[in-house]
Coordinates of C-alpha atoms in Angstrom, one line a residue:
Chain R
M73 CA -14.2 -80.1 32.6
H74 CA -15.3 -76.7 31.3
M75 CA -15.3 -75.2 34.8
T76 CA -11.9 -76.7 35.6
L77 CA -10.5 -75.0 32.5
I78 CA -11.9 -71.6 33.5
K79 CA -10.6 -71.9 37.0
S80 CA -7.2 -72.9 36.0
I81 CA -6.8 -70.1 33.4
S82 CA -8.0 -67.5 36.0
E83 CA -5.5 -68.9 38.5
Q84 CA -2.6 -68.3 36.0
I85 CA -3.5 -64.6 35.5
P86 CA -2.1 -63.6 38.8
E87 CA 1.2 -65.4 37.9
I88 CA 1.5 -63.2 34.8
E89 CA 0.7 -60.1 36.8
A90 CA 3.4 -61.1 39.3
R91 CA 5.9 -61.7 36.5
I92 CA 5.3 -58.2 35.2
R93 CA 5.6 -56.6 38.6
A94 CA 8.9 -58.5 39.2
Q95 CA 10.3 -57.0 36.0
L96 CA 9.4 -53.5 37.2
T97 CA 10.6 -53.7 40.8
D98 CA 14.3 -53.4 40.1
K99 CA 13.9 -50.4 37.7
P100 CA 14.2 -46.7 38.7
S101 CA 11.1 -46.2 40.8
L102 CA 10.2 -42.7 39.5
L103 CA 9.4 -44.0 36.0
M104 CA 8.2 -47.4 37.0
T105 CA 5.3 -46.1 39.1
D106 CA 3.9 -44.5 35.9
L107 CA 4.5 -47.6 33.9
E108 CA 2.9 -49.9 36.4
Q109 CA -0.1 -47.7 36.6
L110 CA -0.4 -47.7 32.8
I111 CA -0.1 -51.5 32.6
F112 CA -2.6 -52.3 35.4
R113 CA -5.0 -49.5 34.6
G114 CA -5.4 -51.0 31.1
W115 CA -5.2 -54.5 32.5
R116 CA -8.2 -56.3 31.1
N117 CA -6.9 -59.9 31.2
L118 CA -8.1 -60.4 27.7
R119 CA -4.8 -60.8 25.8
P120 CA -3.1 -62.9 28.5
T121 CA -6.3 -65.1 28.7
L122 CA -6.0 -65.7 24.9
T123 CA -2.4 -66.7 25.2
L124 CA -3.2 -69.1 28.0
I125 CA -6.1 -70.7 26.2
F126 CA -4.2 -71.1 22.9
G127 CA -1.2 -72.3 24.9
R128 CA -3.2 -75.0 26.5
M129 CA -4.5 -76.0 23.0
S130 CA -1.0 -76.4 21.8
D131 CA 0.3 -78.1 25.0
A132 CA 2.9 -75.3 25.5
D133 CA 5.1 -75.2 28.5
P134 CA 3.2 -73.3 31.3
E135 CA 6.3 -71.4 32.5
A136 CA 7.1 -70.3 28.9
L137 CA 3.5 -69.2 28.5
I138 CA 3.7 -67.0 31.6
N139 CA 6.8 -65.3 30.3
L140 CA 5.2 -64.9 26.8
A141 CA 2.0 -63.3 28.1
A142 CA 4.0 -61.0 30.4
A143 CA 6.3 -60.0 27.5
I144 CA 3.4 -59.1 25.3
E145 CA 1.8 -56.9 28.0
M146 CA 5.2 -55.2 28.5
L147 CA 5.6 -54.7 24.7
S148 CA 2.1 -53.2 24.7
A149 CA 3.0 -50.9 27.5
A150 CA 6.1 -49.7 25.8
T151 CA 4.3 -48.8 22.6
L152 CA 1.4 -47.1 24.6
V153 CA 3.9 -44.9 26.5
H154 CA 5.5 -43.7 23.3
D155 CA 2.2 -43.5 21.4
D156 CA 0.8 -41.2 24.1
L157 CA 3.9 -39.0 23.7
V158 CA 3.4 -38.8 19.9
D159 CA -0.3 -37.9 20.4
V160 CA 0.5 -35.2 22.9
A161 CA 3.3 -33.8 20.9
D162 CA 1.0 -33.8 17.9
Q163 CA -1.5 -31.6 19.8
R164 CA 1.2 -29.1 20.5
H165 CA 1.3 -28.0 16.9
T166 CA -1.3 -25.4 17.7
G167 CA -2.3 -25.8 21.3
P168 CA -0.5 -24.9 24.5
T169 CA 2.5 -27.0 25.8
I170 CA 0.7 -29.5 27.9
N171 CA 3.6 -31.9 28.0
P172 CA 6.5 -30.4 29.9
S173 CA 9.9 -31.4 28.6
F174 CA 10.7 -33.4 31.7
R175 CA 7.7 -35.6 31.1
T176 CA 8.8 -36.1 27.5
S177 CA 12.2 -37.4 28.6
A178 CA 10.7 -39.6 31.3
A179 CA 8.2 -41.1 28.9
V180 CA 10.8 -41.8 26.2
L181 CA 13.0 -43.6 28.8
A182 CA 10.1 -45.4 30.6
G183 CA 9.0 -46.8 27.2
D184 CA 12.6 -47.8 26.4
L185 CA 12.9 -49.7 29.7
A186 CA 9.6 -51.4 28.9
F187 CA 11.1 -52.5 25.6
A188 CA 14.1 -53.9 27.4
A189 CA 11.8 -55.7 29.9
A190 CA 9.7 -57.1 27.0
A191 CA 12.8 -58.4 25.3
Q192 CA 14.1 -60.0 28.5
L193 CA 10.7 -61.8 29.1
A194 CA 10.5 -62.8 25.5
A195 CA 14.0 -64.2 25.6
A196 CA 13.1 -66.1 28.8
T197 CA 10.6 -68.2 26.7
N198 CA 13.8 -69.6 25.2
W199 CA 12.4 -69.4 21.6
V200 CA 14.3 -67.4 18.9
A201 CA 11.1 -67.5 16.8
V202 CA 9.2 -65.7 19.5
M203 CA 11.9 -62.9 19.3
Q204 CA 11.4 -62.7 15.6
K205 CA 7.6 -62.4 15.9
F206 CA 8.1 -59.7 18.6
S207 CA 10.4 -57.6 16.4
E208 CA 8.0 -57.9 13.4
T209 CA 5.1 -56.8 15.5
L210 CA 6.9 -53.9 16.9
Q211 CA 7.9 -52.8 13.4
F212 CA 4.3 -53.1 12.3
I213 CA 3.0 -51.1 15.3
V214 CA 5.5 -48.3 14.8
S215 CA 5.0 -48.2 11.0
G216 CA 1.3 -47.8 11.6
E217 CA 1.8 -45.0 14.1
I218 CA 4.1 -43.2 11.5
T219 CA 1.5 -43.5 8.8
H220 CA -1.1 -42.2 11.2
M221 CA 1.2 -39.3 12.2
F222 CA 1.8 -38.2 8.7
R223 CA -1.9 -38.4 7.9
N224 CA -2.4 -34.8 9.0
G225 CA -4.9 -32.8 7.0
Q226 CA -5.8 -35.7 4.8
G227 CA -9.3 -37.1 4.9
V228 CA -9.7 -40.1 7.1
D229 CA -11.5 -43.1 5.6
R230 CA -12.5 -46.5 7.1
D231 CA -9.6 -48.3 5.4
S232 CA -6.9 -46.1 7.0
Y233 CA -8.8 -46.5 10.3
Y234 CA -8.8 -50.3 10.0
H235 CA -5.1 -50.3 9.1
W236 CA -4.3 -48.0 12.1
I237 CA -6.2 -50.1 14.7
H238 CA -4.8 -53.3 13.1
A239 CA -1.3 -51.9 13.8
K240 CA -1.9 -50.5 17.2
T241 CA -4.2 -53.1 18.7
A242 CA -5.0 -56.2 16.6
S243 CA -1.3 -56.9 15.9
L244 CA -0.7 -57.6 19.6
F245 CA -3.7 -59.9 19.7
E246 CA -2.4 -61.7 16.6
L247 CA 0.9 -62.0 18.5
A248 CA -0.7 -63.3 21.7
C249 CA -2.6 -66.0 19.9
E250 CA 0.0 -67.1 17.3
T251 CA 3.0 -67.3 19.6
A252 CA 1.1 -69.5 22.0
I253 CA 1.0 -72.1 19.3
L254 CA 4.5 -71.3 18.2
I255 CA 6.0 -72.4 21.5
G256 CA 3.8 -75.5 21.6
T257 CA 2.8 -77.9 18.8
Q258 CA 4.0 -75.3 16.2
E259 CA 1.4 -76.8 13.9
D260 CA 1.2 -74.5 10.8
E261 CA -2.5 -74.6 10.2
T262 CA -3.4 -74.0 13.9
M263 CA -0.8 -71.2 14.1
S264 CA -2.4 -69.5 11.1
L265 CA -5.9 -69.9 12.5
A266 CA -4.8 -68.6 15.9
R267 CA -3.3 -65.5 14.2
Q268 CA -6.5 -65.0 12.2
F269 CA -8.6 -65.3 15.3
G270 CA -6.3 -62.8 17.1
Y271 CA -6.9 -60.3 14.2
Q272 CA -10.7 -60.6 14.3
I273 CA -11.0 -60.4 18.1
G274 CA -8.5 -57.6 18.3
M275 CA -10.3 -55.5 15.7
A276 CA -13.7 -56.2 17.4
Y277 CA -12.2 -55.2 20.7
Q278 CA -10.7 -51.9 19.5
I279 CA -13.9 -50.8 17.7
S280 CA -16.0 -51.7 20.7
N281 CA -13.6 -49.5 22.8
D282 CA -14.0 -46.7 20.3
I283 CA -17.8 -47.0 20.6
R284 CA -17.7 -47.0 24.4
D285 CA -15.8 -43.7 24.1
F286 CA -19.1 -42.2 22.8
S287 CA -21.4 -43.9 25.3
S288 CA -22.6 -42.3 28.5
D289 CA -22.0 -45.4 30.6
T290 CA -18.3 -44.6 30.7
A291 CA -18.8 -40.9 31.2
N292 CA -18.4 -40.8 35.0
Q293 CA -15.1 -42.5 34.7
E294 CA -11.7 -40.9 34.0
K295 CA -12.4 -39.8 30.5
P296 CA -15.1 -37.4 29.2
I297 CA -17.4 -38.6 26.4
G298 CA -15.8 -38.4 23.0
S299 CA -12.3 -38.1 24.5
S300 CA -10.5 -39.3 21.3
L301 CA -12.4 -36.8 19.2
R302 CA -11.4 -34.0 21.6
Q303 CA -7.8 -35.1 20.9
G304 CA -8.5 -34.7 17.2
I305 CA -8.6 -38.5 16.6
L306 CA -11.3 -39.7 14.2
S307 CA -12.4 -43.2 15.3
L308 CA -15.1 -45.3 13.6
P309 CA -18.2 -43.6 14.9
A310 CA -16.9 -40.2 13.8
I311 CA -15.8 -41.5 10.4
Y312 CA -19.3 -43.0 9.8
Y313 CA -20.9 -39.8 10.9
F314 CA -18.8 -37.7 8.5
E315 CA -19.4 -40.1 5.7
S316 CA -23.1 -39.2 5.9
H317 CA -22.4 -35.5 6.7
P318 CA -19.5 -34.7 4.3
E319 CA -20.5 -31.0 4.3
N320 CA -20.0 -30.5 8.1
P321 CA -17.4 -27.8 8.4
L322 CA -16.0 -29.4 11.6
L323 CA -14.5 -32.2 9.6
H324 CA -12.0 -29.8 8.0
S325 CA -11.3 -28.0 11.2
L326 CA -10.7 -31.3 13.1
L327 CA -8.3 -32.6 10.4
H328 CA -6.4 -29.3 10.5
K329 CA -6.7 -28.9 14.3
N330 CA -8.0 -25.4 14.2
G331 CA -11.1 -23.3 14.0
H332 CA -13.4 -25.2 16.4
S333 CA -14.5 -24.3 19.9
Q334 CA -15.3 -26.5 22.9
E335 CA -19.0 -26.0 22.2
D336 CA -18.6 -27.1 18.5
L337 CA -17.0 -30.4 19.8
D338 CA -19.7 -30.9 22.4
G339 CA -22.4 -30.4 19.7
L340 CA -20.6 -32.8 17.3
I341 CA -20.4 -35.5 20.0
V342 CA -24.1 -35.3 20.7
A343 CA -24.8 -35.4 17.0
I344 CA -22.7 -38.5 16.5
R345 CA -24.3 -40.2 19.5
Q346 CA -27.8 -39.5 18.1
S347 CA -26.8 -40.6 14.5
K348 CA -26.8 -44.0 13.0
A349 CA -23.0 -43.9 13.2
V350 CA -22.9 -45.8 16.5
E351 CA -25.2 -48.6 15.2
R352 CA -23.1 -48.9 12.1
S353 CA -20.0 -49.2 14.2
L354 CA -21.7 -51.9 16.3
D355 CA -22.4 -53.8 13.1
E356 CA -18.7 -53.8 12.4
V357 CA -18.0 -55.2 15.9
R358 CA -20.5 -58.0 15.2
A359 CA -19.0 -58.6 11.7
F360 CA -15.5 -59.0 13.1
G361 CA -16.9 -61.2 15.9
Q362 CA -18.7 -63.4 13.4
R363 CA -15.5 -63.8 11.3
G364 CA -13.7 -64.7 14.5
R365 CA -16.3 -67.4 15.2
E366 CA -15.9 -68.8 11.7
V367 CA -12.2 -69.1 12.3
L368 CA -12.9 -71.0 15.5
M369 CA -15.2 -73.5 13.6
R370 CA -12.1 -74.7 11.7
L371 CA -10.4 -75.7 15.0
P372 CA -11.2 -79.0 16.8
N373 CA -14.3 -78.9 19.1
T374 CA -12.5 -78.6 22.5
P375 CA -13.3 -76.9 25.9
E376 CA -10.6 -74.3 24.8
R377 CA -12.6 -73.5 21.6
A378 CA -15.7 -73.1 23.7
E379 CA -13.9 -70.6 25.9
L380 CA -12.8 -68.6 22.9
E381 CA -16.4 -68.5 21.6
Q382 CA -17.5 -67.2 24.9
L383 CA -14.9 -64.4 24.8
I384 CA -16.0 -63.3 21.4
G385 CA -19.6 -63.3 22.6
Q386 CA -18.6 -61.0 25.5
I387 CA -17.0 -58.5 23.2
I388 CA -20.0 -58.4 20.9
T389 CA -22.4 -57.8 23.7
R390 CA -20.4 -55.4 25.8
N391 CA -21.8 -52.3 24.1
D392 CA -25.5 -53.5 24.3
Chain F
M208 CA 49.1 -64.0 8.1
H209 CA 48.8 -60.7 9.9
M210 CA 48.0 -58.8 6.7
T211 CA 45.5 -61.5 5.6
L212 CA 43.7 -61.0 8.9
I213 CA 43.5 -57.2 8.5
K214 CA 42.4 -57.6 4.9
S215 CA 39.7 -60.0 5.6
I216 CA 38.2 -58.1 8.6
S217 CA 38.1 -54.9 6.5
E218 CA 36.4 -56.9 3.7
Q219 CA 33.6 -57.9 6.1
I220 CA 32.9 -54.3 7.2
P221 CA 31.0 -53.5 4.0
E222 CA 28.9 -56.6 4.5
I223 CA 27.8 -55.2 7.9
E224 CA 27.1 -51.8 6.4
A225 CA 25.0 -53.5 3.7
R226 CA 23.1 -55.5 6.3
I227 CA 22.3 -52.3 8.2
R228 CA 21.1 -50.5 5.0
A229 CA 19.0 -53.5 4.0
Q230 CA 17.2 -53.3 7.4
L231 CA 16.5 -49.6 6.7
T232 CA 15.3 -49.7 3.1
D233 CA 11.8 -51.1 3.7
K234 CA 11.1 -48.6 6.5
P235 CA 9.2 -45.3 6.0
S236 CA 11.7 -43.2 4.2
L237 CA 11.1 -39.9 6.0
L238 CA 12.5 -41.2 9.3
M239 CA 15.0 -43.6 7.8
T240 CA 17.0 -40.9 6.1
D241 CA 17.7 -39.4 9.5
L242 CA 18.5 -42.7 11.0
E243 CA 20.8 -43.7 8.2
Q244 CA 22.7 -40.4 8.5
L245 CA 23.0 -40.9 12.2
I246 CA 24.4 -44.4 11.9
F247 CA 26.8 -43.7 9.1
R248 CA 27.9 -40.3 10.4
G249 CA 29.0 -42.0 13.6
W250 CA 30.2 -45.0 11.7
R251 CA 33.8 -45.5 12.9
N252 CA 34.1 -49.3 12.3
L253 CA 35.6 -49.7 15.7
R254 CA 32.8 -51.8 17.4
P255 CA 32.1 -54.0 14.3
T256 CA 35.8 -54.6 14.0
L257 CA 36.0 -55.8 17.6
T258 CA 33.1 -58.1 17.0
L259 CA 34.7 -59.5 13.9
I260 CA 38.1 -60.0 15.6
F261 CA 36.7 -61.7 18.7
G262 CA 34.4 -63.7 16.5
R263 CA 37.3 -65.1 14.6
M264 CA 39.0 -65.9 17.9
S265 CA 36.0 -67.9 18.9
D266 CA 35.5 -69.5 15.5
A267 CA 31.9 -68.0 15.3
D268 CA 29.7 -68.4 12.2
P269 CA 30.6 -65.5 9.9
E270 CA 27.0 -65.0 8.9
A271 CA 25.8 -64.8 12.5
L272 CA 28.7 -62.4 13.2
I273 CA 27.5 -60.0 10.4
N274 CA 24.0 -60.0 11.9
L275 CA 25.4 -59.5 15.4
A276 CA 27.6 -56.6 14.5
A277 CA 24.7 -55.0 12.5
A278 CA 22.3 -55.5 15.4
I279 CA 24.7 -53.8 17.8
E280 CA 25.1 -50.7 15.6
M281 CA 21.3 -50.6 15.3
L282 CA 20.8 -50.8 19.0
S283 CA 23.4 -48.0 19.4
A284 CA 21.5 -45.9 16.9
A285 CA 18.2 -46.4 18.7
T286 CA 19.6 -45.3 22.0
L287 CA 21.4 -42.4 20.4
V288 CA 18.2 -41.1 18.8
H289 CA 16.3 -41.2 22.1
D290 CA 19.3 -39.9 24.0
D291 CA 19.4 -36.8 21.7
L292 CA 15.8 -36.3 22.4
V293 CA 16.3 -36.4 26.2
D294 CA 19.3 -34.0 26.0
V295 CA 17.3 -31.6 23.8
A296 CA 14.2 -31.8 26.0
D297 CA 16.4 -31.2 29.0
Q298 CA 17.7 -27.9 27.6
R299 CA 14.2 -26.7 27.1
H300 CA 13.8 -26.3 30.9
T301 CA 15.1 -22.8 30.5
G302 CA 16.0 -22.2 26.9
P303 CA 13.9 -21.7 23.8
T304 CA 12.0 -24.6 22.2
I305 CA 14.6 -25.9 19.7
N306 CA 13.0 -29.2 19.3
P307 CA 9.7 -28.8 17.5
S308 CA 7.0 -31.3 18.5
F309 CA 6.9 -33.0 15.2
R310 CA 10.7 -33.7 15.5
T311 CA 10.0 -35.2 18.9
S312 CA 7.4 -37.6 17.6
A313 CA 9.6 -38.5 14.6
A314 CA 12.6 -39.2 16.8
V315 CA 10.6 -41.3 19.2
L316 CA 9.3 -43.4 16.4
A317 CA 12.6 -43.6 14.5
G318 CA 14.3 -44.9 17.6
D319 CA 11.5 -47.4 18.1
L320 CA 11.9 -48.7 14.5
A321 CA 15.7 -49.0 15.2
F322 CA 14.9 -51.1 18.3
A323 CA 12.7 -53.3 16.1
A324 CA 15.5 -53.6 13.6
A325 CA 18.1 -54.4 16.3
A326 CA 15.8 -57.1 17.7
Q327 CA 15.3 -58.6 14.2
L328 CA 19.0 -58.7 13.5
A329 CA 19.8 -60.1 16.9
A330 CA 17.2 -62.8 16.5
A331 CA 18.7 -63.6 13.1
T332 CA 21.9 -64.7 14.9
N333 CA 19.6 -67.6 16.1
W334 CA 20.9 -67.3 19.7
V335 CA 18.5 -66.7 22.6
A336 CA 21.5 -65.8 24.8
V337 CA 22.3 -63.0 22.4
M338 CA 18.8 -61.6 22.9
Q339 CA 19.2 -61.8 26.7
K340 CA 22.5 -59.9 26.5
F341 CA 20.9 -57.2 24.3
S342 CA 18.0 -56.7 26.7
E343 CA 20.3 -56.4 29.6
T344 CA 22.5 -53.9 27.8
L345 CA 19.5 -51.8 26.8
Q346 CA 18.3 -51.8 30.4
F347 CA 21.7 -50.7 31.6
I348 CA 22.0 -47.9 29.0
V349 CA 18.5 -46.6 29.8
S350 CA 19.0 -46.8 33.5
G351 CA 22.3 -44.8 33.2
E352 CA 20.5 -42.2 31.1
I353 CA 17.8 -41.9 33.8
T354 CA 20.3 -41.5 36.6
H355 CA 22.0 -38.8 34.4
M356 CA 18.7 -37.1 33.8
F357 CA 17.8 -36.9 37.5
R358 CA 21.3 -35.6 38.4
N359 CA 20.2 -32.0 37.7
G360 CA 21.6 -29.5 40.1
Q361 CA 23.8 -32.0 41.9
G362 CA 27.5 -31.8 41.7
V363 CA 29.1 -34.0 39.1
D364 CA 32.0 -36.1 40.2
R365 CA 34.3 -38.5 38.3
D366 CA 32.5 -41.6 39.6
S367 CA 29.2 -40.5 38.2
Y368 CA 30.8 -39.6 34.9
Y369 CA 32.4 -43.0 34.7
H370 CA 29.1 -44.7 35.5
W371 CA 27.4 -42.6 32.8
I372 CA 29.9 -43.3 30.0
H373 CA 30.0 -47.0 31.0
A374 CA 26.2 -47.1 30.5
K375 CA 26.0 -45.0 27.3
T376 CA 29.2 -46.1 25.5
A377 CA 31.3 -48.9 27.1
S378 CA 28.3 -51.2 27.6
L379 CA 27.9 -51.5 23.8
F380 CA 31.6 -52.3 23.5
E381 CA 31.3 -55.0 26.2
L382 CA 28.3 -56.4 24.3
A383 CA 30.2 -56.3 21.0
C384 CA 33.2 -58.3 22.4
E385 CA 31.4 -60.7 24.7
T386 CA 28.6 -61.8 22.3
A387 CA 31.2 -62.6 19.6
I388 CA 32.5 -65.3 22.0
L389 CA 29.0 -66.2 23.1
I390 CA 28.0 -67.3 19.6
G391 CA 31.3 -69.2 19.1
T392 CA 33.3 -71.3 21.5
Q393 CA 31.2 -69.9 24.4
E394 CA 34.3 -70.5 26.6
D395 CA 33.6 -68.8 30.0
E396 CA 37.0 -67.4 30.7
T397 CA 37.4 -66.0 27.1
M398 CA 33.9 -64.5 27.3
S399 CA 34.7 -62.7 30.6
L400 CA 38.1 -61.4 29.2
A401 CA 36.4 -60.2 26.0
R402 CA 33.8 -58.3 28.1
Q403 CA 36.5 -56.8 30.3
F404 CA 38.5 -55.7 27.2
G405 CA 35.3 -54.2 25.8
Y406 CA 34.8 -52.2 29.0
Q407 CA 38.4 -50.8 29.0
I408 CA 38.5 -49.9 25.2
G409 CA 35.0 -48.4 25.4
M410 CA 35.9 -46.2 28.3
A411 CA 39.1 -45.1 26.7
Y412 CA 37.3 -44.4 23.5
Q413 CA 34.6 -42.2 25.1
I414 CA 37.1 -40.2 27.2
S415 CA 39.2 -39.7 24.1
N416 CA 36.1 -38.4 22.3
D417 CA 35.3 -36.0 25.2
I418 CA 38.9 -34.7 25.1
R419 CA 38.6 -34.2 21.3
D420 CA 35.5 -32.1 22.0
F421 CA 37.9 -29.5 23.6
S422 CA 40.6 -29.7 20.9
S423 CA 40.9 -27.3 18.1
D424 CA 41.6 -30.0 15.5
T425 CA 38.0 -30.9 15.4
A426 CA 36.8 -27.3 15.5
N427 CA 36.3 -26.8 11.8
Q428 CA 34.0 -29.8 11.6
E429 CA 30.3 -29.8 12.4
K430 CA 30.6 -29.1 16.2
P431 CA 32.0 -26.0 17.9
I432 CA 34.8 -26.4 20.5
G433 CA 33.3 -27.5 23.8
S434 CA 30.0 -28.5 22.3
S435 CA 29.0 -30.8 25.2
L436 CA 29.7 -28.0 27.8
R437 CA 27.6 -25.7 25.7
Q438 CA 24.8 -28.2 26.1
G439 CA 25.4 -28.2 29.9
I440 CA 27.1 -31.6 30.0
L441 CA 30.1 -31.9 32.2
S442 CA 32.6 -34.4 30.7
L443 CA 35.9 -35.4 32.1
P444 CA 38.0 -32.4 31.2
A445 CA 35.4 -30.0 32.7
I446 CA 35.1 -32.2 35.8
Y447 CA 38.9 -32.1 36.3
Y448 CA 38.9 -28.4 35.8
F449 CA 36.2 -27.7 38.4
E450 CA 37.9 -30.1 40.8
S451 CA 40.9 -27.6 40.8
H452 CA 38.6 -24.6 40.7
P453 CA 35.7 -25.4 43.0
E454 CA 35.1 -21.7 43.6
N455 CA 34.4 -20.9 39.9
P456 CA 30.8 -19.5 39.9
L457 CA 30.1 -21.0 36.4
L458 CA 30.0 -24.5 38.0
H459 CA 26.8 -23.6 39.8
S460 CA 25.2 -21.9 36.9
L461 CA 26.1 -24.8 34.5
L462 CA 24.5 -27.3 36.9
H463 CA 21.4 -25.2 37.2
K464 CA 21.4 -24.2 33.6
N465 CA 21.0 -20.5 34.2
G466 CA 22.9 -17.3 34.8
H467 CA 25.8 -17.7 32.3
S468 CA 26.3 -15.9 29.0
Q469 CA 27.9 -17.1 25.7
E470 CA 31.0 -15.1 26.7
D471 CA 31.2 -16.9 30.0
L472 CA 31.2 -20.3 28.2
D473 CA 33.8 -19.2 25.7
G474 CA 36.1 -18.1 28.5
L475 CA 35.5 -21.3 30.5
I476 CA 36.3 -23.4 27.4
V477 CA 39.6 -21.5 26.8
A478 CA 40.5 -21.9 30.6
I479 CA 39.8 -25.7 30.4
R480 CA 41.9 -26.0 27.3
Q481 CA 44.8 -24.2 28.9
S482 CA 44.6 -26.0 32.2
K483 CA 46.0 -29.4 33.3
A484 CA 42.5 -30.9 33.0
V485 CA 43.1 -32.1 29.4
E486 CA 46.4 -33.8 30.3
R487 CA 44.8 -35.5 33.3
S488 CA 42.0 -36.7 31.1
L489 CA 44.6 -38.1 28.7
D490 CA 46.2 -39.9 31.6
E491 CA 42.8 -41.6 32.1
V492 CA 42.7 -42.7 28.5
R493 CA 46.2 -44.2 28.8
A494 CA 45.2 -45.9 32.1
F495 CA 42.1 -47.5 30.6
G496 CA 44.2 -48.5 27.5
Q497 CA 46.8 -50.0 29.7
R498 CA 44.2 -52.1 31.6
G499 CA 42.9 -53.2 28.3
R500 CA 46.4 -54.4 27.3
E501 CA 46.7 -56.3 30.5
V502 CA 43.4 -58.1 29.8
L503 CA 44.8 -59.0 26.4
M504 CA 47.9 -60.5 27.9
R505 CA 45.7 -63.2 29.5
L506 CA 44.5 -64.3 26.0
P507 CA 46.6 -66.6 23.8
N508 CA 49.2 -64.9 21.6
T509 CA 47.4 -64.9 18.2
P510 CA 47.2 -62.5 15.2
E511 CA 43.8 -61.5 16.6
R512 CA 45.3 -60.5 19.9
A513 CA 47.9 -58.4 18.0
E514 CA 45.1 -56.7 16.1
L515 CA 43.4 -55.8 19.4
E516 CA 46.6 -54.4 20.8
Q517 CA 47.0 -52.2 17.7
L518 CA 43.4 -50.9 18.1
I519 CA 44.1 -49.9 21.8
G520 CA 47.3 -48.2 20.6
Q521 CA 45.3 -46.2 18.1
I522 CA 42.9 -44.9 20.7
I523 CA 45.6 -43.9 23.1
T524 CA 47.5 -41.9 20.5
R525 CA 44.5 -40.3 18.7
N526 CA 44.6 -37.2 20.9
D527 CA 48.4 -36.7 20.6

C-alpha cells in the first residue's frame, strides 16, 4: 500500500511538468526559454508532491490537482523572476550596472506572462476559492519583498528574517497544502492543519537552503559559497554569526553595501562556516521540522501521513 | 427613463472608485500613493461606465459589477506601471539613466501588488469564467508589449500599430464589455456583440488619445506636444506622416533611437501637425466609431443602447 502510494505520486509529477510546459509553449519563445529554465532548474518536486499527497488525503479531483500544482509552480516562477530583478536593481545602488535595461524589460514581461499563466491554471481548477487564496498569497509575497527592500541600512534580526522567508517561501508551501484540501473535502480542521504543516515544512526547507549556501558540498555547482552574502543578503547563519559578533565592522558595511572588499567577504564566509552559527541554524531546521511532525500527529494515521513524515525527515537530514 | 439611467450609472461610479481605494489602503503606503495617483490620474470613467451599462443590459448582480469594474481598472493599472517601466528601460539603451534602480524595484512590486488586487477583486465577482477572461487578457496585453519591445529598428506600419493598441488598450475595453454580459444573462450572441463593441470603442479611444498628443489643446497640461514621439514611439499620426514622407531621415534615426536632436523632433512634430496625417488619423477614429455603431444596431433598442451610442459620439467628436 505504501509503495503503491509512492509510485502513483511520482507518476503524477511528470503530468504536472507537462502541464507547465504546455502553458509555456505558445508564449513568445525569447522569454519563455528563460522562464522554463528557471522553473525546471529550481524544480525539486517538493511542493507539487505535497499538493498531490494532501489532495489524495482530501479525495480531490486528480485533474484539478494537476492544474493546481502547475499553477503554484507558475506563481512561484513569476515572483522569482521579479524578485531577482529587485535584488539586482538593489545592488546597482552602488555597484556597476550588471542588469542591462533590455534584461529588465524582458524580466518584467516574462514575470507578467507567468502571472497570466498561473491565473489561467488556477482558474482551470474551477474553484473561485483557489483564486482568492492565490491572490492573498501573491499579496503576502510582494508585501514581504517590499518590507525587505525598504530594510536597507537597518539591522537585520531573526524576526525579520523569519517574516521574509515566510513571505517568499513558506507562503507558497502553505498554499500548496491548504488548497489541496480546499478543492477536496474542504474540511476546516484538515485545511488549517495542512496550512500549518505547509508553514513548518516551508520554513525548514528555506533555512536548510540558506545553510547549504554556506556548505562546501554545493561549492562546485553554479553558485560560489556564501552567494547570498555576496549579494548583501543576510540569511540565518550570517544573522546568528553577527549576533555573537556585534562588533564586527563588516556588519555595518554589508548593511550599507559599501566599504568591504572581496577578501573581507571571503574571510567572513570562512568565519561563519567555522562558527556555531551553522549548528544553531540547523537547530532551527530541526525545530521547524519537529513542529511539522506535531501538526501531522493531529491528522489520521494514513499512508499519506507517513509520506509527509518521511518528507520532513528528508529535509531535516539533508544538511547532515 | 433615459435620465434615470444616466443618473444611476453616474451614482455607481463613486462606488467603484471607493472599492479601488479600499483595495489600496491596506497596502504599503510608499508604493500605493504612486499607484493611486496613476489610477485616478487616468481615471476617465469610460471603461467602468461601459461595464455598468452592459451589466444593466444583462441584468448582472450590481455588487458583482462593482467588483468587476474595479478589478479591470486595477488590472489596467498593473499593466500600465510595468509598461512605463519597459518604455523607460527601453530609452536607456542610448540615453541617460532616468529611471533609478530603486524606482525600478518599486514599480515592479507596485505592479505586482496591483495584479494581486485585480485578482482579488475579480475573484470577488464569484465567477471562475471572469478569472479565465482576465488571465487571457493579461496574456494578450503582455504578448503585445513583447512584440512591441522586440520591434526595435524595424519599420512601423499601421498593422503593427493596430495590433499594439488592440493589446494595450482595446483588449481591456473588450474585457469590460464582454464580462458584464458574462456575469449576467451570459447570452452568447450578446456577449460576442459586447466584445466587438468594446474592440471598436477601445481602438477609437486610443487613436483619439494619440491624436490629442499632437494637438495644442493639451499642451499646457502635464505633457509636451508629441510626447510619445519624443519617447521614440510612433503612433498613428506619425505613421501616416512617414508613409507620405518615406525619405525623411528622421524615420531611421527614431527607429534606431539615435542621431536626432531636440530641434529635429520639434520640427518633425510641427510638420506632422501641419500635414494631412492628423486628418487621416481622425478618419480612422470615425471609422472605428462607425463600426461600433453598426455593432450596436444588432442589439435591442433600449435606453442602454442609446447610452452607448452617445459614448461613441463623444469619442468621435472629442478631437474636433
